Amino acid sequence: MQRWTLRRAHHAWIEALLLAGIIMMAAFLRFWQLTNTPPGYHFDEAFEGLEAWRLLQDPSYRPIFFTGNFGVEPLFIYLTAIAFKLLGAGPVVQRGVAALIGSLTVPAVWLLAVELRRWQPRLPASLPLWSAAVQAGLFWAISASRIGYEPGLVPLLLCPLLWALLAALRSGRTAAWLLAGALTGLGPYTYPAGRLYPVVVAAVLLIAWLWPRIPRSADEQSTAALSGRHLLLLALTALLVFAPLGWQWLSNPDLLLLRSRQIAVVAEGAGNASPLQTIVQHAVATAGMFSLAGDVDPRNNLPGRPVFDAFLAPFFYLGLALTLWRWRQRSAAWLLAVLVIMLAPTILSEYAPHFRRGLGALPIVSLLTGLGLGAAWDWVAARLTGEHSWRGPAFWARLGIVACLAASIGLAGRDYFGRWATSPDLFYAFDEGLWQLAQAVGDLPADGQIYLTPRPATHATLAFAWRDGQPPITFDGRHVAITAPDPQRRRFYAVIETEDFRSRLLLPELFPLIEHHTVINDRRGQRYATIYETPLAYPPVIRPQQLSGAVWNEQARLHGFNLNPTYRRGDIIYLRLFWQALAPIADDWTFFVHLLDAAGQNRLSADVAPGAGSYPTTRWQAGEWIVDEVQIAIPPTLPAGDYQVEIGFYLSTGARIPLPTAAGADDHLWLAPLRIEETP
């Protein structure tokens, strides 16, 4: 007896050391090179980073559910806020939270596997270690653990939820029921897939109640008596934890489905397919993601890479086959039920297979693969005869099993840090260019006047970078250009040239001596953005084709305009207006342009805020030049002939802004005649 106890303790120490090594490997794969892989700082990450930072800056800001970005669950953001408080705010710290979550999921999978073996002792003794190792080394798990947002919480909390629920069913302990209830209620705070936790619990309880009525293996662990008291305790605890978020959704029911409506395909189907056809197609694609073709989104995967390579796929299918064969055993039925439930988010939404939405299935996938590895390991020991030393076939067969797992982990590391991390696709997938531009703008002289086009400074990636300082003045250079009122200040124009093709042509017209200060290229060597610098004491060159001098309400002066005198039907009228702000404008003015025929009838018009809404009059600064361009498409049905162009401004009330003239006050300006010719 003493010898057996010592051997068992010896094995426990070996398993503990192996588990520690697996956890260390998992942490290495999740934290190594986290400062630059993934690159950039994607909008979704930056949004959650900004919310976490705001939690620290504003003690009164404590939302239960974050309504921006189509609705975001709160748990990860609050964890990020704690990390920011301890380590400082930044993308690496935020991604470190995700990496820690991914690392902790590995021992959580091990713990769940241990509990499964208590239910079914015939499961391989090595199942917990194999499962933990698979969870540690899968590309899917590594990738999901290095991006700073919340999906990784779903598999992390699912494991202790199932562990507590199975322990409660086995032992009937009140503490286990309380923990299972608390984790069930916590699920909706993690990610939309976490809302399926109650469905998981219901499936587990249904199997626990129904399966004893089906013939099964005699050596499976019996269930403690399911009492109404325990079920009530589970439900009340879950409701208590869920209550704050539930009340938020009850008060604002649109928040509940805000994100789901964006991606669900159940109601309308995808393309020309019916909802049922779409679900079947997505189910087939999801089944194929394990060894045929995986997620194609570079944010989630090396595009098209399946979950398993050739080294590990056979063991996954072996574990799945064994589980299907043993479906009458509750331990097998639980695994199958949870797998289907947690794959539902990718089956029922667009772009299947979608690794991020199906992440809740990852622990079950690891357990099934661990089962296949453990079964092969035990089969080798039982079936291969001969010595078990290094000279025997059993030794080499087992070494081959270990080598398959090691080779798979090695391929995952190579594919992630070698192929995926260097992919040109990541430049745009993770807003790498925007983040580089934000850093470059932050390094510009503090006394300079900085402009940005065409993105707004409120874009989360940019806003996070400039959260502690003064953001640049933004406008959409595809429609307008702005010049500083003080030529003695250094002026910098940050232009995202993949989006704004016009500023790189217009700025040299306004500033012939303008220089390139910083150039940012994408990973293919193509120009992404340029920061231009204008010389000091060098005013813009304002040379309109026709001069005007009209002044609206003593606040805005039209210096002149460019307008071709002749167009054809189907053309686009390009009207360039050179404005100068004379005084601050408190209200938003809307600009109008009308084409009046010989009878004075308005035959074509455009109403738009300056800069196509990107630079409203409330932002105009005294002395500033605003070069605005209005584009009007001429319908093919517009009659050919002579027209008169009139322009002006009006308020949201409809009242026009007065325009003093030599003959008295007016509310519009006759700009120029214009001729529309027949299309040849």
XYZ file of C-alpha atoms in Angstrom:
680
model
C 0.000 0.000 0.000
C 2.798 2.407 0.926
C 4.639 1.556 -2.294
C 1.490 2.257 -4.346
C 1.029 5.608 -2.563
C 4.638 6.591 -3.240
C 4.313 5.664 -6.920
C 1.116 7.711 -7.191
C 2.785 10.713 -5.546
C 5.753 10.308 -7.895
C 3.423 10.361 -10.916
C 1.620 13.404 -9.516
C 4.911 15.290 -9.272
C 5.836 14.335 -12.820
C 2.429 15.499 -14.088
C 2.767 18.763 -12.149
C 6.196 19.407 -13.686
C 4.953 18.578 -17.179
C 1.931 20.842 -16.710
C 4.184 23.665 -15.516
C 6.317 23.215 -18.625
C 3.255 23.296 -20.873
C 2.006 26.479 -19.200
C 5.432 28.083 -19.624
C 5.427 27.135 -23.314
C 1.937 28.593 -23.689
C 3.005 31.838 -22.028
C 6.071 32.057 -24.263
C 4.004 31.602 -27.426
C 1.589 34.299 -26.263
C 3.956 36.933 -24.857
C 7.015 36.626 -27.111
C 7.410 39.605 -29.468
C 4.133 41.045 -28.218
C 5.569 44.549 -28.665
C 5.448 44.226 -32.455
C 3.317 41.168 -33.283
C 0.531 41.789 -34.115
C 1.527 45.129 -35.606
C -0.357 48.395 -35.329
C -3.432 48.875 -33.179
C -6.721 47.876 -34.764
C -9.833 50.027 -34.365
C -11.638 47.428 -32.214
C -8.679 47.145 -29.854
C -8.248 50.910 -29.717
C -11.930 51.435 -28.937
C -11.693 49.145 -25.924
C -8.393 50.708 -24.914
C -9.979 54.168 -25.005
C -12.904 52.987 -22.911
C -10.532 51.447 -20.364
C -8.530 54.680 -20.248
C -11.718 56.689 -19.780
C -12.655 54.494 -16.813
C -9.445 55.650 -15.141
C -9.919 59.305 -16.056
C -13.585 59.652 -15.140
C -14.633 58.125 -11.787
C -18.289 58.682 -12.683
C -18.007 56.624 -15.867
C -18.902 53.046 -14.946
C -21.061 51.513 -17.698
C -22.391 47.989 -17.432
C -22.397 47.702 -21.218
C -20.402 49.840 -23.653
C -22.744 51.074 -26.383
C -20.124 52.242 -28.897
C -18.769 50.121 -31.761
C -22.090 48.223 -32.047
C -22.005 47.302 -28.364
C -19.155 45.754 -26.374
C -19.363 43.562 -23.279
C -17.626 45.072 -20.235
C -15.438 42.430 -18.582
C -12.350 42.693 -20.786
C -12.447 46.499 -20.750
C -12.498 46.591 -16.952
C -9.629 44.090 -16.792
C -7.709 46.284 -19.238
C -8.375 49.328 -17.067
C -6.821 47.511 -14.106
C -3.786 46.643 -16.217
C -3.512 50.268 -17.405
C -3.645 51.407 -13.792
C -0.829 49.067 -12.794
C 1.402 49.149 -15.881
C 0.414 52.211 -17.892
C -1.866 52.579 -20.895
C -0.752 51.174 -24.223
C -1.442 48.492 -26.834
C 1.185 46.106 -25.448
C -0.344 46.187 -21.966
C -3.814 45.629 -23.416
C -2.619 42.722 -25.531
C -0.816 41.417 -22.490
C -4.208 41.044 -20.792
C -5.378 38.891 -23.715
C -2.120 36.904 -23.612
C -2.582 36.247 -19.891
C -6.154 35.114 -20.521
C -4.932 32.745 -23.232
C -2.193 31.387 -20.968
C -4.622 30.738 -18.106
C -6.937 28.836 -20.429
C -4.308 26.093 -20.673
C -4.481 24.985 -16.988
C -8.257 25.531 -17.164
C -8.480 22.915 -19.938
C -6.301 20.581 -17.859
C -8.617 21.018 -14.869
C -11.705 20.242 -16.956
C -10.037 17.119 -18.346
C -9.269 15.952 -14.805
C -12.940 16.306 -13.905
C -13.992 14.394 -17.019
C -11.754 11.518 -15.927
C -13.486 11.473 -12.570
C -16.710 10.894 -14.469
C -15.240 8.308 -16.808
C -12.126 6.640 -15.363
C -11.651 4.699 -18.606
C -10.580 7.900 -20.334
C -6.789 7.989 -20.850
C -4.844 8.978 -17.766
C -2.769 11.275 -19.948
C -5.843 13.130 -21.294
C -5.369 16.270 -19.134
C -1.735 16.792 -20.197
C -2.364 16.097 -23.872
C -5.338 18.458 -23.909
C -3.390 21.226 -22.179
C -0.516 20.830 -24.625
C -2.862 21.059 -27.616
C -4.492 24.179 -26.156
C -1.058 25.676 -25.613
C 0.235 25.096 -29.138
C -2.649 25.461 -31.601
C -2.262 28.346 -34.043
C -5.920 29.220 -33.416
C -5.278 29.590 -29.688
C -1.998 31.487 -30.100
C -3.470 33.989 -32.538
C -6.601 34.665 -30.476
C -4.509 35.215 -27.342
C -2.388 38.029 -28.757
C -5.064 40.521 -29.846
C -6.320 43.010 -27.285
C -10.018 42.277 -27.135
C -12.481 40.036 -25.364
C -13.257 36.756 -27.248
C -10.590 34.835 -25.296
C -12.662 35.214 -22.136
C -15.259 32.792 -23.520
C -13.055 29.654 -23.510
C -11.299 30.732 -20.314
C -14.522 30.938 -18.269
C -16.225 28.045 -20.066
C -13.690 25.574 -18.638
C -14.247 26.389 -14.927
C -17.988 26.635 -15.603
C -18.074 23.069 -16.926
C -15.679 21.913 -14.224
C -17.870 23.389 -11.466
C -21.070 22.080 -13.023
C -19.740 18.549 -13.438
C -18.280 18.630 -9.929
C -21.643 19.793 -8.594
C -23.453 16.977 -10.401
C -20.934 14.458 -9.106
C -20.682 15.594 -5.492
C -23.761 17.721 -4.879
C -21.633 20.310 -3.068
C -23.273 23.685 -2.579
C -20.054 25.578 -3.330
C -19.796 23.945 -6.753
C -23.399 24.852 -7.580
C -22.770 28.450 -6.498
C -19.632 28.703 -8.639
C -21.407 27.210 -11.643
C -24.235 29.701 -11.238
C -21.885 32.672 -10.898
C -19.933 31.723 -14.025
C -23.164 31.182 -15.962
C -24.296 34.693 -15.081
C -20.862 36.085 -15.918
C -20.889 34.684 -19.468
C -22.871 37.537 -21.062
C -20.287 39.998 -19.704
C -17.562 38.469 -21.879
C -18.502 38.373 -25.576
C -21.697 37.597 -27.560
C -20.761 33.896 -27.601
C -20.761 33.994 -23.800
C -24.540 34.428 -23.923
C -24.642 30.723 -24.799
C -23.434 29.704 -21.322
C -27.022 29.171 -20.082
C -27.656 26.986 -23.137
C -24.536 24.969 -22.281
C -25.710 24.562 -18.691
C -29.173 23.495 -19.806
C -27.693 20.909 -22.187
C -25.404 19.487 -19.487
C -28.267 19.232 -16.994
C -30.584 17.666 -19.570
C -27.996 15.009 -20.406
C -27.338 14.403 -16.708
C -31.078 13.796 -16.165
C -31.891 11.914 -19.371
C -28.840 9.719 -19.949
C -29.315 7.458 -16.875
C -32.368 6.163 -18.718
C -30.146 5.045 -21.609
C -27.925 1.947 -21.262
C -24.340 3.075 -20.788
C -20.972 1.994 -19.504
C -21.320 0.535 -16.035
C -18.139 2.109 -14.750
C -19.206 5.725 -15.370
C -19.468 7.958 -12.315
C -22.977 8.140 -10.925
C -24.743 11.473 -10.501
C -25.659 12.889 -7.146
C -29.387 13.266 -6.793
C -30.560 16.308 -8.780
C -32.630 18.296 -6.333
C -34.839 21.285 -6.956
C -32.880 23.107 -4.254
C -29.623 22.776 -6.178
C -31.187 23.851 -9.458
C -32.823 26.828 -7.763
C -29.487 27.772 -6.205
C -27.819 27.576 -9.623
C -30.514 29.691 -11.282
C -30.685 32.333 -8.564
C -26.915 32.776 -8.477
C -26.765 33.125 -12.243
C -29.615 35.650 -12.236
C -28.019 37.640 -9.441
C -24.731 37.972 -11.315
C -26.480 38.682 -14.611
C -28.993 41.150 -13.137
C -27.092 44.454 -13.744
C -26.459 43.656 -17.404
C -29.919 42.147 -17.782
C -31.520 45.323 -16.469
C -29.425 47.363 -18.912
C -30.675 45.243 -21.817
C -34.249 45.303 -20.517
C -34.137 49.103 -20.343
C -32.513 49.342 -23.789
C -33.592 46.222 -25.718
C -31.871 47.378 -28.911
C -28.507 46.940 -27.187
C -29.105 43.209 -26.824
C -29.081 42.545 -30.564
C -27.083 45.572 -31.702
C -24.048 43.572 -32.797
C -25.891 40.362 -33.683
C -28.035 42.142 -36.264
C -24.879 43.191 -38.085
C -23.628 39.658 -38.674
C -26.555 37.219 -38.403
C -27.628 35.380 -41.550
C -30.503 33.355 -40.087
C -33.259 35.844 -40.906
C -32.449 36.631 -44.540
C -29.799 34.152 -45.619
C -26.644 35.061 -47.513
C -26.781 36.274 -51.091
C -29.472 34.427 -53.029
C -29.571 31.481 -50.629
C -32.444 30.855 -48.226
C -31.759 30.906 -44.463
C -31.772 27.086 -44.345
C -29.405 26.812 -47.310
C -27.108 29.358 -45.699
C -27.033 27.486 -42.403
C -26.233 24.221 -44.185
C -23.463 25.893 -46.206
C -21.999 27.455 -43.077
C -22.215 24.178 -41.162
C -20.274 22.435 -43.934
C -17.693 25.240 -44.016
C -17.360 25.098 -40.232
C -16.872 21.325 -40.318
C -14.206 21.813 -42.964
C -12.288 24.365 -40.943
C -10.577 21.660 -38.897
C -8.508 20.161 -41.715
C -9.567 21.659 -45.073
C -9.920 25.458 -45.100
C -10.025 27.816 -42.149
C -10.897 31.450 -41.584
C -9.740 33.709 -44.437
C -9.660 36.929 -42.389
C -5.995 37.840 -41.709
C -7.015 39.317 -38.371
C -8.088 35.872 -37.175
C -5.871 33.456 -39.043
C -3.232 32.864 -41.659
C -5.870 33.091 -44.415
C -7.260 29.666 -45.187
C -5.078 27.767 -42.701
C -7.163 24.971 -41.117
C -7.196 24.430 -37.380
C -5.072 21.274 -37.653
C -2.112 20.348 -39.797
C -1.400 16.830 -41.034
C 0.461 15.950 -37.815
C -2.436 16.597 -35.431
C -5.592 16.225 -37.549
C -5.662 12.378 -37.289
C -5.687 12.571 -33.500
C -8.546 15.101 -33.491
C -10.632 12.877 -35.738
C -9.717 9.830 -33.659
C -10.879 11.610 -30.496
C -14.056 12.786 -32.212
C -14.776 9.282 -33.519
C -14.282 7.744 -30.071
C -16.580 10.347 -28.541
C -19.271 9.709 -31.136
C -18.900 5.950 -30.577
C -19.380 6.429 -26.828
C -22.269 8.898 -27.108
C -24.282 6.903 -24.565
C -21.773 7.954 -21.903
C -22.590 11.312 -20.386
C -18.977 12.493 -20.571
C -19.016 11.946 -24.344
C -22.465 13.473 -24.805
C -21.429 16.568 -22.867
C -18.406 17.129 -25.106
C -20.456 16.740 -28.274
C -23.255 19.003 -27.049
C -20.933 21.812 -25.948
C -18.964 21.559 -29.202
C -22.109 22.064 -31.298
C -23.422 24.875 -29.095
C -20.182 26.851 -29.126
C -19.769 26.456 -32.888
C -23.254 27.907 -33.437
C -22.063 31.567 -33.511
C -19.944 30.952 -36.607
C -22.562 28.743 -38.282
C -25.319 31.319 -37.797
C -23.320 34.408 -38.792
C -21.604 35.695 -41.899
C -18.138 34.734 -43.128
C -18.149 31.153 -41.811
C -15.877 29.711 -40.648
C -15.068 32.611 -38.334
C -12.450 31.649 -35.771
C -13.123 34.515 -33.384
C -16.842 33.820 -33.073
C -16.276 30.082 -32.682
C -13.536 30.471 -30.073
C -15.737 29.037 -27.331
C -15.414 25.619 -28.985
C -11.617 25.658 -28.679
C -11.361 23.908 -25.262
C -13.611 21.095 -26.494
C -11.521 20.782 -29.646
C -8.403 20.534 -27.466
C -10.042 17.878 -25.279
C -11.076 15.792 -28.283
C -7.569 16.013 -29.714
C -6.116 15.158 -26.320
C -8.418 12.153 -26.206
C -7.108 10.982 -29.586
C -3.501 11.420 -28.470
C -4.148 9.665 -25.159
C -5.992 6.792 -26.811
C -3.154 6.263 -29.284
C -0.644 6.425 -26.423
C -2.517 3.777 -24.424
C -3.097 1.576 -27.478
C 0.629 1.505 -28.156
C 1.323 0.378 -24.584
C -1.368 -2.296 -24.675
C -0.919 -3.712 -28.179
C 2.738 -3.465 -29.060
C 4.720 -6.280 -27.546
C 8.375 -6.287 -26.707
C 10.565 -4.208 -24.483
C 9.374 -0.817 -23.253
C 12.931 0.490 -23.194
C 14.251 2.694 -25.979
C 14.948 -0.453 -28.024
C 11.323 -1.607 -28.043
C 8.641 -0.721 -30.640
C 6.349 0.743 -27.974
C 8.975 3.333 -27.093
C 9.426 4.441 -30.684
C 5.704 4.484 -31.351
C 5.117 6.703 -28.333
C 8.031 8.887 -29.365
C 6.302 9.252 -32.738
C 3.113 10.472 -31.029
C 5.070 13.067 -29.062
C 6.914 14.054 -32.240
C 3.607 14.646 -34.045
C 2.466 17.038 -31.335
C 5.855 18.751 -31.215
C 5.940 19.098 -34.995
C 2.442 20.586 -34.998
C 3.369 23.134 -32.333
C 6.544 23.939 -34.246
C 4.551 24.513 -37.443
C 2.110 26.724 -35.561
C 4.983 28.822 -34.251
C 6.557 29.039 -37.695
C 3.263 29.950 -39.353
C 2.444 32.597 -36.765
C 5.805 34.295 -36.204
C 7.244 33.555 -39.634
C 4.478 33.595 -42.228
C 1.543 35.395 -40.614
C 3.521 38.078 -38.762
C 5.317 39.127 -41.955
C 2.236 39.091 -44.197
C 1.597 42.347 -46.094
C -2.110 41.898 -45.323
C -1.558 42.810 -41.670
C -0.720 46.423 -42.548
C -4.368 47.160 -43.215
C -5.902 44.368 -41.128
C -4.449 45.880 -37.936
C -4.433 49.581 -38.919
C -0.645 49.506 -38.839
C -0.396 52.520 -41.141
C -2.791 54.579 -39.043
C -0.883 53.726 -35.880
C 2.453 54.643 -37.477
C 0.964 57.907 -38.719
C -0.424 58.665 -35.273
C 3.017 58.126 -33.738
C 4.676 60.302 -36.382
C 2.156 63.110 -35.830
C 2.739 62.859 -32.096
C 6.451 63.436 -32.683
C 5.906 66.699 -34.604
C 6.816 70.007 -32.902
C 4.238 71.035 -30.321
C 4.158 74.619 -31.593
C 3.268 73.579 -35.156
C -0.156 73.678 -36.772
C -1.024 70.108 -37.761
C -3.729 68.982 -40.165
C -4.966 65.477 -40.941
C -6.921 64.214 -43.926
C -9.225 62.383 -44.521
C -9.772 60.446 -41.259
C -11.380 62.193 -38.259
C -9.349 62.486 -35.073
C -12.119 60.545 -33.316
C -11.100 57.319 -35.096
C -10.255 55.072 -32.139
C -6.727 54.203 -33.294
C -5.849 57.881 -33.700
C -7.770 59.050 -30.650
C -5.927 56.625 -28.364
C -2.554 57.889 -29.601
C -3.544 61.516 -28.992
C -5.603 60.988 -25.827
C -3.268 63.096 -23.649
C -2.528 65.858 -26.149
C -4.043 68.169 -28.697
C -5.306 66.307 -31.764
C -4.663 67.770 -35.204
C -7.247 69.717 -37.148
C -8.994 67.269 -39.438
C -10.739 67.664 -42.766
C -11.505 65.550 -45.801
C -8.945 66.596 -48.384
C -10.972 64.956 -51.147
C -13.341 67.923 -50.833
C -11.565 70.749 -49.029
C -8.148 72.136 -48.073
C -7.360 74.320 -45.049
C -4.467 76.694 -44.415
C -3.433 78.123 -41.063
C -4.262 81.769 -40.370
C -0.759 82.403 -38.987
C 1.986 81.820 -41.597
C 4.624 82.231 -38.877
C 3.692 78.838 -37.425
C 5.112 75.669 -38.913
C 2.371 73.856 -40.812
C 2.184 70.101 -41.277
C -0.292 68.186 -43.392
C -0.679 64.477 -42.624
C -2.306 62.954 -45.700
C -3.466 59.321 -45.905
C -2.842 59.045 -49.612
C -4.429 55.646 -50.124
C -7.723 57.351 -49.247
C -7.135 60.993 -50.200
C -5.813 61.241 -53.757
C -6.504 64.979 -54.078
C -4.420 66.639 -51.348
C -1.086 65.548 -52.815
C -2.111 67.431 -55.993
C -3.719 70.489 -54.379
C -1.195 71.211 -51.621
C 1.690 71.902 -54.063
C -0.616 74.361 -55.853
C -1.194 76.240 -52.597
C 2.402 75.852 -51.375
C 4.839 75.423 -54.305
C 7.766 75.008 -51.855
C 6.068 72.359 -49.719
C 8.349 69.526 -48.550
C 7.994 65.869 -47.583
C 8.596 65.588 -43.851
C 7.705 61.901 -43.310
C 6.736 59.146 -45.736
C 4.969 55.956 -44.603
C 4.836 52.982 -46.971
C 2.812 49.827 -46.566
C 4.389 46.372 -46.433
C 4.356 46.127 -50.206
C 6.348 49.334 -50.541
C 3.388 51.387 -51.750
C 2.833 54.908 -50.420
C 0.344 54.903 -47.568
C 0.693 58.361 -46.047
C 2.850 61.466 -46.231
C 3.378 64.286 -43.761
C 4.047 67.512 -45.673
C 5.659 70.622 -44.181
C 5.242 74.163 -45.486
C 8.009 76.776 -45.124
C 7.768 79.371 -42.361
C 6.425 82.839 -43.254
C 5.151 81.478 -46.538
C 1.464 82.295 -47.170
C -0.595 80.099 -49.479
C -0.872 80.966 -53.137
C -4.555 81.753 -53.657
C -5.198 82.294 -57.380
C -8.810 81.700 -58.347
C -9.774 81.899 -62.001
C -12.442 84.480 -61.159
C -12.438 86.960 -58.280
C -15.455 87.761 -56.134
C -15.026 89.510 -52.772
C -18.596 88.803 -51.593
C -18.962 88.733 -47.787
C -21.643 86.824 -45.871
C -22.700 88.355 -42.561
C -19.244 89.897 -42.129
C -17.949 86.413 -41.217
C -17.000 84.664 -44.466
C -15.569 86.160 -47.647
C -15.531 84.493 -51.037
C -12.209 85.528 -52.542
C -12.931 83.808 -55.844
C -13.823 80.571 -57.585
C -12.939 78.169 -60.392
C -15.734 77.052 -62.703
C -15.552 75.919 -66.301
C -18.062 77.754 -68.498
C -19.139 74.710 -70.516
C -20.163 71.147 -69.638
C -21.967 68.269 -71.308
C -24.833 66.242 -70.004
C -23.488 63.358 -67.894
C -20.419 65.376 -66.819
C -19.573 66.412 -63.274
C -19.430 70.112 -62.423
C -16.394 70.917 -60.289
C -16.912 74.194 -58.452
C -13.874 75.261 -56.416
C -14.480 78.079 -53.922
C -11.755 80.055 -52.144
C -13.148 81.175 -48.794
C -11.522 83.225 -46.053
C -12.933 83.214 -42.546
C -13.240 86.751 -41.172
C -14.681 85.989 -37.743
C -15.790 82.938 -35.742
C -19.125 81.435 -36.834
C -21.300 80.078 -34.045
C -23.767 78.150 -36.225
C -23.420 75.460 -38.849
C -24.058 76.961 -42.245
C -25.165 74.791 -45.134
C -23.896 75.801 -48.563
C -26.221 75.676 -51.562
C -25.624 75.946 -55.287
C -28.451 76.202 -57.815
C -28.509 76.011 -61.599
C -31.324 78.235 -62.824
C -32.631 78.088 -66.360
C -33.652 81.086 -68.482
C -37.051 81.127 -66.772
C -35.458 81.292 -63.322
C -36.413 77.708 -62.431
C -34.011 75.685 -60.297
C -33.140 72.705 -62.499
C -30.162 71.294 -60.576
C -28.928 71.896 -57.027
C -26.632 70.726 -54.271
C -26.838 71.378 -50.540
C -23.807 70.437 -48.486
C -21.827 71.544 -45.464
C -18.307 72.815 -46.279
C -15.820 70.053 -46.995
C -18.684 67.602 -47.578
C -19.410 67.979 -43.880
C -15.817 67.406 -42.736
C -15.090 71.076 -41.985
C -18.296 72.849 -40.875
C -18.361 76.621 -40.440
C -18.300 76.293 -36.637
C -14.676 75.147 -36.980
C -13.548 78.015 -39.224
C -10.885 80.209 -37.616
C -10.506 83.914 -38.353
C -7.902 84.469 -41.066
C -8.056 80.883 -42.272
C -8.302 79.996 -45.963
C -10.774 77.243 -46.889
C -10.519 75.894 -50.427
C -13.774 73.990 -50.864
C -14.839 71.946 -53.868
C -18.430 71.058 -54.654
C -19.159 68.364 -57.203
C -22.500 68.162 -59.004
C -23.355 65.351 -61.410
C -25.282 66.560 -64.463
C -28.139 64.180 -65.249
C -28.297 62.903 -68.836
C -31.899 64.161 -68.942
C -31.075 67.796 -68.090
C -31.992 69.954 -71.100
C -29.094 71.548 -72.917
C -28.926 75.326 -72.749
C -27.700 78.319 -70.768
C -27.932 78.390 -66.986
C -27.071 80.798 -64.204
C -25.286 79.581 -61.086
C -26.342 81.020 -57.719
C -24.820 80.187 -54.347
C -25.382 81.021 -50.700
C -25.685 79.698 -47.155
C -28.604 78.874 -44.886
C -29.110 77.791 -41.276
C -30.735 74.615 -40.012
C -33.932 76.648 -39.620
C -33.923 77.327 -43.356
C -33.139 81.032 -42.936
C -30.525 82.231 -45.424
C -27.364 84.036 -44.356
C -27.471 87.697 -45.447
C -25.137 88.952 -48.154
C -24.677 92.763 -48.276
C -24.439 94.135 -51.813
C -24.228 97.567 -53.414
C -27.977 97.464 -53.959
C -28.698 96.387 -50.379
C -28.949 93.123 -48.473
C -29.438 89.903 -50.402
C -29.390 86.189 -49.544
C -27.608 84.715 -52.583
C -24.837 85.461 -55.039
C -25.070 85.165 -58.817
C -21.832 83.402 -59.553
C -21.443 82.917 -63.292
C -23.264 81.752 -66.408
C -22.839 78.145 -67.429
C -23.706 76.302 -70.624
C -24.806 72.661 -70.836
C -24.241 71.104 -74.259
C -25.686 68.005 -75.854
C -23.783 64.773 -75.390
C -22.129 63.888 -78.717
